[in-house]
Amino acid sequence: MKFWFSSPNNTEEAKPTPSVLYYLIVYASKFAAAIGAGVVILMMLVVAYSVINRYILNTPITWTDELSGYLVVALVMLGAADALRQGDHISVDLITSRLTKRGKRLVEIWGYIVVLVFSSVLLISSKQTIDYSINFAIVSEGYLEVPMWIPQSFLILGGSLVFLVALAKLTRAVKAVKRDTSRWQLF
């Protein structure tokens, strides 16, 4: 006989089925990470080209350092959402390892709220920075003279993906806490 406070098979906790929107966010972050992996390969090729030209052909190329800097920004912003999704971000578990399951989930919820606030601030300031760069036609001071809104746009892309992943993870964590508290528990 099953009671309202028991799990479906009395041994395993029922997990909600993720929504289509959740899967879209997951695939978007995976796609961005795959593009980030391509950026790593591109960076390796640019640096190898620069090293070969500088040390073997004795004709240094001046624009490769600037391009590599822009590619690092793109790489970080493209990979940040997938790192958050997989839980590969930096964390300190000195205190959280001693918490109960519910306490860990509440700390996890707090962490996702902080990420949402941070990514919102990043998006707002990035939008203002890009608007400024476009309005005043700001270009890089290096040899490439790249319009600065182009590398800055990766801040919007990455910040948006981080915001969406944090929102999806927060929603799932809140549902898990509600599910846990809706069942009758002795402790």
Short mmCIF file of N, CA and C in Angstrom, two decimals:
data_model
loop_
_atom_site.label_atom_id
_atom_site.label_comp_id
_atom_site.label_asym_id
_atom_site.label_seq_id
_atom_site.Cartn_x
_atom_site.Cartn_y
_atom_site.Cartn_z
N MET A 1 0.84 -1.17 0.00
CA MET A 1 0.00 0.00 0.00
C MET A 1 0.89 1.25 0.00
N LYS A 2 0.61 2.18 -0.91
CA LYS A 2 1.42 3.38 -1.01
C LYS A 2 0.71 4.53 -0.33
N PHE A 3 1.46 5.29 0.42
CA PHE A 3 0.93 6.46 1.09
C PHE A 3 1.36 7.70 0.33
N TRP A 4 0.73 8.81 0.61
CA TRP A 4 1.03 10.06 -0.08
C TRP A 4 2.44 10.54 0.16
N PHE A 5 3.08 10.07 1.24
CA PHE A 5 4.43 10.52 1.54
C PHE A 5 5.49 9.54 1.09
N SER A 6 5.11 8.49 0.41
CA SER A 6 6.12 7.53 -0.04
C SER A 6 6.49 7.82 -1.49
N SER A 7 7.68 7.41 -1.84
CA SER A 7 8.12 7.59 -3.22
C SER A 7 7.47 6.50 -4.07
N PRO A 8 7.48 6.62 -5.40
CA PRO A 8 6.77 5.70 -6.26
C PRO A 8 7.11 4.22 -6.05
N ASN A 9 8.38 3.93 -5.86
CA ASN A 9 8.73 2.52 -5.65
C ASN A 9 9.35 2.29 -4.27
N ASN A 10 9.16 3.25 -3.38
CA ASN A 10 9.64 3.19 -1.99
C ASN A 10 11.16 3.13 -1.85
N THR A 11 11.89 3.13 -2.94
CA THR A 11 13.35 3.13 -2.84
C THR A 11 13.98 4.29 -3.58
N GLU A 12 13.32 4.74 -4.62
CA GLU A 12 13.90 5.81 -5.43
C GLU A 12 13.02 7.04 -5.37
N GLU A 13 13.66 8.15 -5.41
CA GLU A 13 12.97 9.43 -5.39
C GLU A 13 12.51 9.75 -6.81
N ALA A 14 11.27 10.19 -6.97
CA ALA A 14 10.74 10.55 -8.28
C ALA A 14 11.40 11.84 -8.76
N LYS A 15 11.83 11.84 -9.99
CA LYS A 15 12.46 13.03 -10.55
C LYS A 15 11.55 13.59 -11.63
N PRO A 16 11.36 14.91 -11.61
CA PRO A 16 10.50 15.49 -12.64
C PRO A 16 11.16 15.43 -14.01
N THR A 17 10.33 15.30 -15.03
CA THR A 17 10.84 15.29 -16.39
C THR A 17 11.19 16.71 -16.80
N PRO A 18 12.39 16.93 -17.32
CA PRO A 18 12.76 18.28 -17.75
C PRO A 18 11.90 18.75 -18.91
N SER A 19 11.68 20.04 -18.98
CA SER A 19 10.85 20.62 -20.04
C SER A 19 11.65 20.76 -21.33
N VAL A 20 10.93 21.06 -22.40
CA VAL A 20 11.57 21.28 -23.69
C VAL A 20 12.49 22.50 -23.61
N LEU A 21 12.06 23.54 -22.89
CA LEU A 21 12.88 24.73 -22.73
C LEU A 21 14.20 24.40 -22.03
N TYR A 22 14.13 23.53 -21.03
CA TYR A 22 15.35 23.11 -20.34
C TYR A 22 16.32 22.44 -21.32
N TYR A 23 15.79 21.55 -22.16
CA TYR A 23 16.64 20.88 -23.13
C TYR A 23 17.22 21.85 -24.16
N LEU A 24 16.44 22.86 -24.56
CA LEU A 24 16.94 23.87 -25.48
C LEU A 24 18.11 24.64 -24.86
N ILE A 25 17.98 24.97 -23.58
CA ILE A 25 19.05 25.69 -22.89
C ILE A 25 20.29 24.80 -22.78
N VAL A 26 20.08 23.53 -22.46
CA VAL A 26 21.21 22.59 -22.35
C VAL A 26 21.93 22.46 -23.69
N TYR A 27 21.16 22.29 -24.77
CA TYR A 27 21.80 22.14 -26.08
C TYR A 27 22.46 23.44 -26.54
N ALA A 28 21.89 24.57 -26.20
CA ALA A 28 22.53 25.85 -26.54
C ALA A 28 23.87 25.98 -25.83
N SER A 29 23.92 25.60 -24.54
CA SER A 29 25.19 25.70 -23.82
C SER A 29 26.20 24.69 -24.34
N LYS A 30 25.75 23.50 -24.73
CA LYS A 30 26.65 22.51 -25.32
C LYS A 30 27.18 22.98 -26.68
N PHE A 31 26.30 23.59 -27.47
CA PHE A 31 26.70 24.11 -28.77
C PHE A 31 27.74 25.22 -28.61
N ALA A 32 27.50 26.12 -27.65
CA ALA A 32 28.46 27.20 -27.39
C ALA A 32 29.80 26.62 -26.94
N ALA A 33 29.76 25.58 -26.11
CA ALA A 33 31.01 24.95 -25.66
C ALA A 33 31.74 24.29 -26.83
N ALA A 34 30.99 23.71 -27.76
CA ALA A 34 31.62 23.10 -28.94
C ALA A 34 32.28 24.18 -29.80
N ILE A 35 31.62 25.33 -29.94
CA ILE A 35 32.24 26.43 -30.67
C ILE A 35 33.49 26.91 -29.91
N GLY A 36 33.40 26.93 -28.58
CA GLY A 36 34.56 27.29 -27.77
C GLY A 36 35.73 26.34 -28.00
N ALA A 37 35.43 25.06 -28.18
CA ALA A 37 36.49 24.10 -28.48
C ALA A 37 37.12 24.41 -29.84
N GLY A 38 36.29 24.84 -30.78
CA GLY A 38 36.82 25.27 -32.08
C GLY A 38 37.69 26.50 -31.95
N VAL A 39 37.32 27.40 -31.03
CA VAL A 39 38.11 28.60 -30.78
C VAL A 39 39.48 28.22 -30.23
N VAL A 40 39.53 27.20 -29.38
CA VAL A 40 40.82 26.73 -28.85
C VAL A 40 41.71 26.26 -29.99
N ILE A 41 41.15 25.51 -30.91
CA ILE A 41 41.93 25.03 -32.06
C ILE A 41 42.40 26.21 -32.91
N LEU A 42 41.51 27.17 -33.13
CA LEU A 42 41.88 28.37 -33.88
C LEU A 42 43.00 29.13 -33.19
N MET A 43 42.92 29.25 -31.86
CA MET A 43 43.98 29.93 -31.11
C MET A 43 45.31 29.20 -31.27
N MET A 44 45.27 27.88 -31.19
CA MET A 44 46.50 27.11 -31.36
C MET A 44 47.11 27.35 -32.74
N LEU A 45 46.28 27.40 -33.76
CA LEU A 45 46.77 27.64 -35.11
C LEU A 45 47.36 29.05 -35.25
N VAL A 46 46.69 30.04 -34.67
CA VAL A 46 47.18 31.42 -34.74
C VAL A 46 48.51 31.55 -34.02
N VAL A 47 48.61 30.97 -32.83
CA VAL A 47 49.86 31.05 -32.07
C VAL A 47 50.97 30.27 -32.78
N ALA A 48 50.64 29.11 -33.33
CA ALA A 48 51.65 28.34 -34.07
C ALA A 48 52.13 29.12 -35.29
N TYR A 49 51.21 29.77 -35.99
CA TYR A 49 51.57 30.59 -37.14
C TYR A 49 52.50 31.73 -36.71
N SER A 50 52.18 32.34 -35.60
CA SER A 50 53.00 33.43 -35.08
C SER A 50 54.39 32.94 -34.69
N VAL A 51 54.46 31.81 -34.00
CA VAL A 51 55.75 31.27 -33.56
C VAL A 51 56.61 30.88 -34.75
N ILE A 52 56.01 30.23 -35.73
CA ILE A 52 56.76 29.82 -36.93
C ILE A 52 57.31 31.05 -37.65
N ASN A 53 56.44 32.06 -37.80
CA ASN A 53 56.90 33.27 -38.49
C ASN A 53 57.98 34.00 -37.70
N ARG A 54 57.83 34.04 -36.39
CA ARG A 54 58.78 34.81 -35.57
C ARG A 54 60.12 34.10 -35.45
N TYR A 55 60.11 32.81 -35.10
CA TYR A 55 61.36 32.13 -34.76
C TYR A 55 61.97 31.32 -35.88
N ILE A 56 61.18 30.91 -36.86
CA ILE A 56 61.74 30.11 -37.95
C ILE A 56 61.97 30.97 -39.19
N LEU A 57 60.97 31.76 -39.56
CA LEU A 57 61.08 32.59 -40.75
C LEU A 57 61.65 33.98 -40.46
N ASN A 58 61.81 34.29 -39.19
CA ASN A 58 62.35 35.57 -38.74
C ASN A 58 61.57 36.78 -39.28
N THR A 59 60.24 36.60 -39.40
CA THR A 59 59.35 37.70 -39.79
C THR A 59 58.18 37.75 -38.81
N PRO A 60 58.35 38.47 -37.72
CA PRO A 60 57.29 38.48 -36.70
C PRO A 60 56.00 39.08 -37.23
N ILE A 61 54.90 38.49 -36.79
CA ILE A 61 53.56 38.95 -37.13
C ILE A 61 53.03 39.70 -35.91
N THR A 62 52.55 40.92 -36.10
CA THR A 62 52.18 41.76 -34.96
C THR A 62 50.73 41.61 -34.53
N TRP A 63 49.86 41.14 -35.37
CA TRP A 63 48.44 41.12 -35.06
C TRP A 63 47.99 39.88 -34.31
N THR A 64 48.83 38.86 -34.22
CA THR A 64 48.39 37.60 -33.63
C THR A 64 48.14 37.70 -32.13
N ASP A 65 48.91 38.52 -31.43
CA ASP A 65 48.69 38.68 -29.99
C ASP A 65 47.34 39.32 -29.70
N GLU A 66 47.00 40.32 -30.49
CA GLU A 66 45.71 40.99 -30.31
C GLU A 66 44.55 40.02 -30.59
N LEU A 67 44.66 39.27 -31.68
CA LEU A 67 43.62 38.30 -32.03
C LEU A 67 43.50 37.22 -30.96
N SER A 68 44.62 36.77 -30.44
CA SER A 68 44.59 35.74 -29.39
C SER A 68 43.87 36.25 -28.15
N GLY A 69 44.07 37.51 -27.81
CA GLY A 69 43.37 38.10 -26.67
C GLY A 69 41.87 38.10 -26.87
N TYR A 70 41.41 38.44 -28.06
CA TYR A 70 39.97 38.43 -28.36
C TYR A 70 39.43 37.01 -28.33
N LEU A 71 40.22 36.06 -28.83
CA LEU A 71 39.79 34.67 -28.83
C LEU A 71 39.69 34.10 -27.41
N VAL A 72 40.55 34.55 -26.50
CA VAL A 72 40.46 34.11 -25.10
C VAL A 72 39.14 34.58 -24.49
N VAL A 73 38.77 35.82 -24.77
CA VAL A 73 37.48 36.33 -24.26
C VAL A 73 36.34 35.49 -24.81
N ALA A 74 36.38 35.22 -26.11
CA ALA A 74 35.33 34.40 -26.73
C ALA A 74 35.29 33.01 -26.11
N LEU A 75 36.44 32.41 -25.91
CA LEU A 75 36.51 31.07 -25.34
C LEU A 75 35.90 31.02 -23.94
N VAL A 76 36.26 31.97 -23.10
CA VAL A 76 35.74 31.99 -21.72
C VAL A 76 34.23 32.18 -21.73
N MET A 77 33.74 33.12 -22.53
CA MET A 77 32.31 33.41 -22.52
C MET A 77 31.50 32.28 -23.16
N LEU A 78 32.07 31.59 -24.13
CA LEU A 78 31.36 30.47 -24.75
C LEU A 78 31.34 29.24 -23.85
N GLY A 79 32.33 29.07 -23.01
CA GLY A 79 32.39 27.89 -22.16
C GLY A 79 31.80 28.05 -20.78
N ALA A 80 31.53 29.28 -20.35
CA ALA A 80 31.07 29.52 -18.98
C ALA A 80 29.73 28.86 -18.68
N ALA A 81 28.79 28.94 -19.62
CA ALA A 81 27.46 28.37 -19.38
C ALA A 81 27.52 26.86 -19.24
N ASP A 82 28.30 26.21 -20.10
CA ASP A 82 28.38 24.76 -20.01
C ASP A 82 29.11 24.31 -18.75
N ALA A 83 30.09 25.09 -18.33
CA ALA A 83 30.77 24.78 -17.06
C ALA A 83 29.78 24.87 -15.89
N LEU A 84 28.94 25.88 -15.90
CA LEU A 84 27.91 26.01 -14.85
C LEU A 84 26.92 24.86 -14.94
N ARG A 85 26.52 24.51 -16.14
CA ARG A 85 25.55 23.43 -16.33
C ARG A 85 26.08 22.10 -15.79
N GLN A 86 27.37 21.85 -16.00
CA GLN A 86 27.96 20.59 -15.56
C GLN A 86 28.43 20.62 -14.11
N GLY A 87 28.40 21.80 -13.49
CA GLY A 87 28.89 21.91 -12.12
C GLY A 87 30.40 21.93 -12.04
N ASP A 88 31.06 22.36 -13.11
CA ASP A 88 32.52 22.39 -13.16
C ASP A 88 33.10 23.72 -12.68
N HIS A 89 32.29 24.56 -12.10
CA HIS A 89 32.78 25.84 -11.61
C HIS A 89 33.50 25.63 -10.27
N ILE A 90 34.18 26.63 -9.83
CA ILE A 90 34.94 26.53 -8.58
C ILE A 90 33.98 26.59 -7.41
N SER A 91 34.15 25.69 -6.47
CA SER A 91 33.33 25.72 -5.26
C SER A 91 34.16 25.26 -4.07
N VAL A 92 33.76 25.71 -2.92
CA VAL A 92 34.42 25.33 -1.69
C VAL A 92 33.39 24.57 -0.87
N ASP A 93 33.70 23.33 -0.54
CA ASP A 93 32.71 22.51 0.16
C ASP A 93 33.06 22.25 1.61
N LEU A 94 33.86 23.11 2.18
CA LEU A 94 34.25 22.96 3.58
C LEU A 94 33.02 22.97 4.49
N ILE A 95 32.12 23.89 4.24
CA ILE A 95 30.91 23.99 5.06
C ILE A 95 29.77 23.17 4.46
N THR A 96 29.60 23.26 3.14
CA THR A 96 28.46 22.59 2.53
C THR A 96 28.53 21.07 2.64
N SER A 97 29.71 20.51 2.76
CA SER A 97 29.81 19.06 2.89
C SER A 97 29.22 18.57 4.22
N ARG A 98 29.08 19.46 5.16
CA ARG A 98 28.53 19.08 6.47
C ARG A 98 27.03 19.35 6.58
N LEU A 99 26.45 19.91 5.55
CA LEU A 99 25.02 20.23 5.58
C LEU A 99 24.18 19.01 5.23
N THR A 100 22.91 19.10 5.59
CA THR A 100 21.97 18.05 5.19
C THR A 100 21.67 18.20 3.70
N LYS A 101 20.94 17.25 3.16
CA LYS A 101 20.59 17.31 1.74
C LYS A 101 19.79 18.57 1.44
N ARG A 102 18.86 18.89 2.31
CA ARG A 102 18.04 20.10 2.12
C ARG A 102 18.90 21.36 2.26
N GLY A 103 19.82 21.37 3.20
CA GLY A 103 20.72 22.51 3.36
C GLY A 103 21.60 22.71 2.14
N LYS A 104 22.09 21.61 1.57
CA LYS A 104 22.90 21.70 0.36
C LYS A 104 22.08 22.28 -0.79
N ARG A 105 20.83 21.85 -0.88
CA ARG A 105 19.97 22.37 -1.95
C ARG A 105 19.69 23.86 -1.76
N LEU A 106 19.51 24.28 -0.53
CA LEU A 106 19.26 25.70 -0.28
C LEU A 106 20.49 26.54 -0.61
N VAL A 107 21.67 26.03 -0.29
CA VAL A 107 22.91 26.73 -0.66
C VAL A 107 23.05 26.76 -2.18
N GLU A 108 22.69 25.66 -2.82
CA GLU A 108 22.72 25.60 -4.28
C GLU A 108 21.77 26.65 -4.88
N ILE A 109 20.60 26.77 -4.32
CA ILE A 109 19.63 27.78 -4.78
C ILE A 109 20.21 29.18 -4.61
N TRP A 110 20.79 29.44 -3.45
CA TRP A 110 21.41 30.75 -3.21
C TRP A 110 22.51 31.03 -4.25
N GLY A 111 23.30 30.02 -4.55
CA GLY A 111 24.36 30.18 -5.54
C GLY A 111 23.81 30.54 -6.92
N TYR A 112 22.73 29.88 -7.32
CA TYR A 112 22.13 30.19 -8.62
C TYR A 112 21.53 31.59 -8.63
N ILE A 113 20.99 32.03 -7.53
CA ILE A 113 20.46 33.40 -7.45
C ILE A 113 21.60 34.40 -7.61
N VAL A 114 22.73 34.13 -6.97
CA VAL A 114 23.89 35.02 -7.10
C VAL A 114 24.38 35.05 -8.55
N VAL A 115 24.40 33.90 -9.21
CA VAL A 115 24.82 33.84 -10.61
C VAL A 115 23.85 34.64 -11.49
N LEU A 116 22.55 34.54 -11.19
CA LEU A 116 21.56 35.32 -11.94
C LEU A 116 21.80 36.82 -11.78
N VAL A 117 22.07 37.25 -10.56
CA VAL A 117 22.33 38.68 -10.32
C VAL A 117 23.60 39.11 -11.05
N PHE A 118 24.66 38.31 -10.93
CA PHE A 118 25.93 38.65 -11.58
C PHE A 118 25.77 38.71 -13.09
N SER A 119 25.11 37.70 -13.66
CA SER A 119 24.97 37.69 -15.12
C SER A 119 24.06 38.82 -15.59
N SER A 120 23.09 39.21 -14.78
CA SER A 120 22.24 40.37 -15.13
C SER A 120 23.07 41.64 -15.17
N VAL A 121 23.91 41.83 -14.17
CA VAL A 121 24.80 43.01 -14.14
C VAL A 121 25.75 42.97 -15.32
N LEU A 122 26.30 41.80 -15.62
CA LEU A 122 27.19 41.65 -16.77
C LEU A 122 26.46 42.01 -18.07
N LEU A 123 25.23 41.56 -18.23
CA LEU A 123 24.48 41.85 -19.44
C LEU A 123 24.18 43.34 -19.58
N ILE A 124 23.78 43.96 -18.49
CA ILE A 124 23.45 45.39 -18.53
C ILE A 124 24.69 46.22 -18.86
N SER A 125 25.79 45.94 -18.17
CA SER A 125 27.01 46.73 -18.41
C SER A 125 27.59 46.43 -19.80
N SER A 126 27.47 45.19 -20.27
CA SER A 126 27.96 44.85 -21.61
C SER A 126 27.14 45.57 -22.68
N LYS A 127 25.84 45.61 -22.48
CA LYS A 127 24.98 46.33 -23.44
C LYS A 127 25.36 47.80 -23.50
N GLN A 128 25.59 48.41 -22.35
CA GLN A 128 25.99 49.82 -22.32
C GLN A 128 27.36 50.02 -22.99
N THR A 129 28.27 49.10 -22.75
CA THR A 129 29.61 49.19 -23.34
C THR A 129 29.54 49.05 -24.86
N ILE A 130 28.75 48.11 -25.33
CA ILE A 130 28.61 47.90 -26.78
C ILE A 130 27.94 49.11 -27.42
N ASP A 131 26.89 49.64 -26.79
CA ASP A 131 26.24 50.84 -27.32
C ASP A 131 27.23 51.99 -27.44
N TYR A 132 28.05 52.17 -26.42
CA TYR A 132 29.07 53.23 -26.43
C TYR A 132 30.06 53.00 -27.57
N SER A 133 30.51 51.75 -27.72
CA SER A 133 31.49 51.43 -28.77
C SER A 133 30.91 51.66 -30.16
N ILE A 134 29.64 51.34 -30.34
CA ILE A 134 29.00 51.55 -31.64
C ILE A 134 28.78 53.04 -31.90
N ASN A 135 28.26 53.75 -30.90
CA ASN A 135 27.95 55.18 -31.07
C ASN A 135 29.18 56.02 -31.38
N PHE A 136 30.31 55.67 -30.79
CA PHE A 136 31.52 56.45 -31.01
C PHE A 136 32.51 55.76 -31.96
N ALA A 137 32.05 54.70 -32.62
CA ALA A 137 32.87 53.97 -33.61
C ALA A 137 34.26 53.65 -33.07
N ILE A 138 34.30 53.07 -31.88
CA ILE A 138 35.57 52.74 -31.24
C ILE A 138 36.15 51.48 -31.87
N VAL A 139 37.42 51.57 -32.22
CA VAL A 139 38.14 50.43 -32.77
C VAL A 139 39.33 50.13 -31.86
N SER A 140 39.87 48.94 -31.99
CA SER A 140 41.00 48.55 -31.15
C SER A 140 42.22 49.39 -31.52
N GLU A 141 43.10 49.54 -30.54
CA GLU A 141 44.32 50.33 -30.76
C GLU A 141 45.44 49.52 -31.39
N GLY A 142 45.21 48.23 -31.54
CA GLY A 142 46.24 47.37 -32.10
C GLY A 142 46.29 47.44 -33.61
N TYR A 143 46.99 46.48 -34.19
CA TYR A 143 47.20 46.46 -35.64
C TYR A 143 45.94 46.05 -36.41
N LEU A 144 45.03 45.35 -35.78
CA LEU A 144 43.84 44.88 -36.47
C LEU A 144 42.78 45.96 -36.65
N GLU A 145 42.74 46.92 -35.73
CA GLU A 145 41.73 47.97 -35.73
C GLU A 145 40.32 47.39 -35.86
N VAL A 146 40.02 46.44 -34.99
CA VAL A 146 38.72 45.78 -34.96
C VAL A 146 37.70 46.69 -34.29
N PRO A 147 36.51 46.82 -34.86
CA PRO A 147 35.46 47.53 -34.13
C PRO A 147 35.21 46.80 -32.80
N MET A 148 35.31 47.52 -31.70
CA MET A 148 35.30 46.88 -30.39
C MET A 148 33.98 46.19 -30.04
N TRP A 149 32.90 46.55 -30.70
CA TRP A 149 31.64 45.90 -30.39
C TRP A 149 31.66 44.42 -30.77
N ILE A 150 32.55 44.04 -31.70
CA ILE A 150 32.60 42.64 -32.13
C ILE A 150 33.12 41.74 -31.01
N PRO A 151 34.32 41.99 -30.44
CA PRO A 151 34.73 41.12 -29.33
C PRO A 151 33.86 41.32 -28.08
N GLN A 152 33.32 42.52 -27.89
CA GLN A 152 32.47 42.77 -26.72
C GLN A 152 31.15 42.01 -26.81
N SER A 153 30.73 41.67 -28.01
CA SER A 153 29.45 40.96 -28.16
C SER A 153 29.49 39.57 -27.55
N PHE A 154 30.68 39.01 -27.38
CA PHE A 154 30.77 37.71 -26.72
C PHE A 154 30.37 37.80 -25.25
N LEU A 155 30.49 38.98 -24.66
CA LEU A 155 30.03 39.17 -23.28
C LEU A 155 28.51 39.03 -23.20
N ILE A 156 27.81 39.54 -24.19
CA ILE A 156 26.35 39.41 -24.24
C ILE A 156 25.96 37.95 -24.46
N LEU A 157 26.61 37.32 -25.41
CA LEU A 157 26.29 35.93 -25.72
C LEU A 157 26.54 35.02 -24.52
N GLY A 158 27.73 35.11 -23.96
CA GLY A 158 28.07 34.27 -22.82
C GLY A 158 27.25 34.60 -21.59
N GLY A 159 27.04 35.89 -21.32
CA GLY A 159 26.22 36.28 -20.17
C GLY A 159 24.79 35.81 -20.29
N SER A 160 24.24 35.85 -21.51
CA SER A 160 22.87 35.36 -21.73
C SER A 160 22.78 33.86 -21.49
N LEU A 161 23.75 33.13 -22.00
CA LEU A 161 23.75 31.68 -21.79
C LEU A 161 23.91 31.32 -20.32
N VAL A 162 24.80 32.02 -19.62
CA VAL A 162 24.97 31.76 -18.19
C VAL A 162 23.68 32.07 -17.45
N PHE A 163 23.03 33.18 -17.79
CA PHE A 163 21.76 33.54 -17.16
C PHE A 163 20.71 32.44 -17.37
N LEU A 164 20.59 31.96 -18.62
CA LEU A 164 19.59 30.93 -18.91
C LEU A 164 19.89 29.62 -18.20
N VAL A 165 21.16 29.22 -18.18
CA VAL A 165 21.52 27.97 -17.49
C VAL A 165 21.26 28.10 -15.99
N ALA A 166 21.62 29.24 -15.40
CA ALA A 166 21.38 29.44 -13.97
C ALA A 166 19.89 29.45 -13.67
N LEU A 167 19.10 30.06 -14.54
CA LEU A 167 17.65 30.08 -14.34
C LEU A 167 17.07 28.67 -14.43
N ALA A 168 17.53 27.89 -15.39
CA ALA A 168 17.05 26.51 -15.53
C ALA A 168 17.46 25.67 -14.32
N LYS A 169 18.70 25.82 -13.89
CA LYS A 169 19.17 25.05 -12.74
C LYS A 169 18.46 25.49 -11.45
N LEU A 170 18.22 26.79 -11.32
CA LEU A 170 17.48 27.30 -10.16
C LEU A 170 16.07 26.73 -10.12
N THR A 171 15.41 26.72 -11.27
CA THR A 171 14.05 26.17 -11.34
C THR A 171 14.02 24.71 -10.91
N ARG A 172 14.97 23.95 -11.40
CA ARG A 172 15.02 22.52 -11.02
C ARG A 172 15.34 22.35 -9.54
N ALA A 173 16.24 23.18 -9.01
CA ALA A 173 16.60 23.07 -7.58
C ALA A 173 15.41 23.44 -6.69
N VAL A 174 14.67 24.48 -7.07
CA VAL A 174 13.50 24.88 -6.28
C VAL A 174 12.44 23.79 -6.33
N LYS A 175 12.23 23.20 -7.49
CA LYS A 175 11.27 22.10 -7.61
C LYS A 175 11.69 20.91 -6.74
N ALA A 176 12.99 20.65 -6.68
CA ALA A 176 13.49 19.53 -5.87
C ALA A 176 13.25 19.80 -4.39
N VAL A 177 13.46 21.04 -3.94
CA VAL A 177 13.21 21.38 -2.53
C VAL A 177 11.73 21.26 -2.23
N LYS A 178 10.89 21.76 -3.12
CA LYS A 178 9.44 21.65 -2.92
C LYS A 178 9.00 20.20 -2.88
N ARG A 179 9.57 19.39 -3.75
CA ARG A 179 9.23 17.97 -3.79
C ARG A 179 9.64 17.28 -2.49
N ASP A 180 10.83 17.64 -1.99
CA ASP A 180 11.31 17.03 -0.75
C ASP A 180 10.46 17.44 0.44
N THR A 181 10.04 18.71 0.48
CA THR A 181 9.26 19.17 1.63
C THR A 181 7.80 18.77 1.54
N SER A 182 7.35 18.38 0.33
CA SER A 182 5.95 17.97 0.22
C SER A 182 5.72 16.55 0.73
N ARG A 183 6.78 15.78 0.83
CA ARG A 183 6.65 14.42 1.38
C ARG A 183 6.85 14.49 2.90
N TRP A 184 6.19 13.62 3.59
CA TRP A 184 6.30 13.56 5.05
C TRP A 184 7.63 12.93 5.40
N GLN A 185 8.41 13.61 6.23
CA GLN A 185 9.70 13.09 6.63
C GLN A 185 9.83 13.18 8.15
N LEU A 186 10.47 12.20 8.73
CA LEU A 186 10.68 12.22 10.17
C LEU A 186 11.79 13.18 10.56
N PHE A 187 12.83 13.29 9.75
CA PHE A 187 13.98 14.13 10.09
C PHE A 187 14.24 15.14 9.02
#
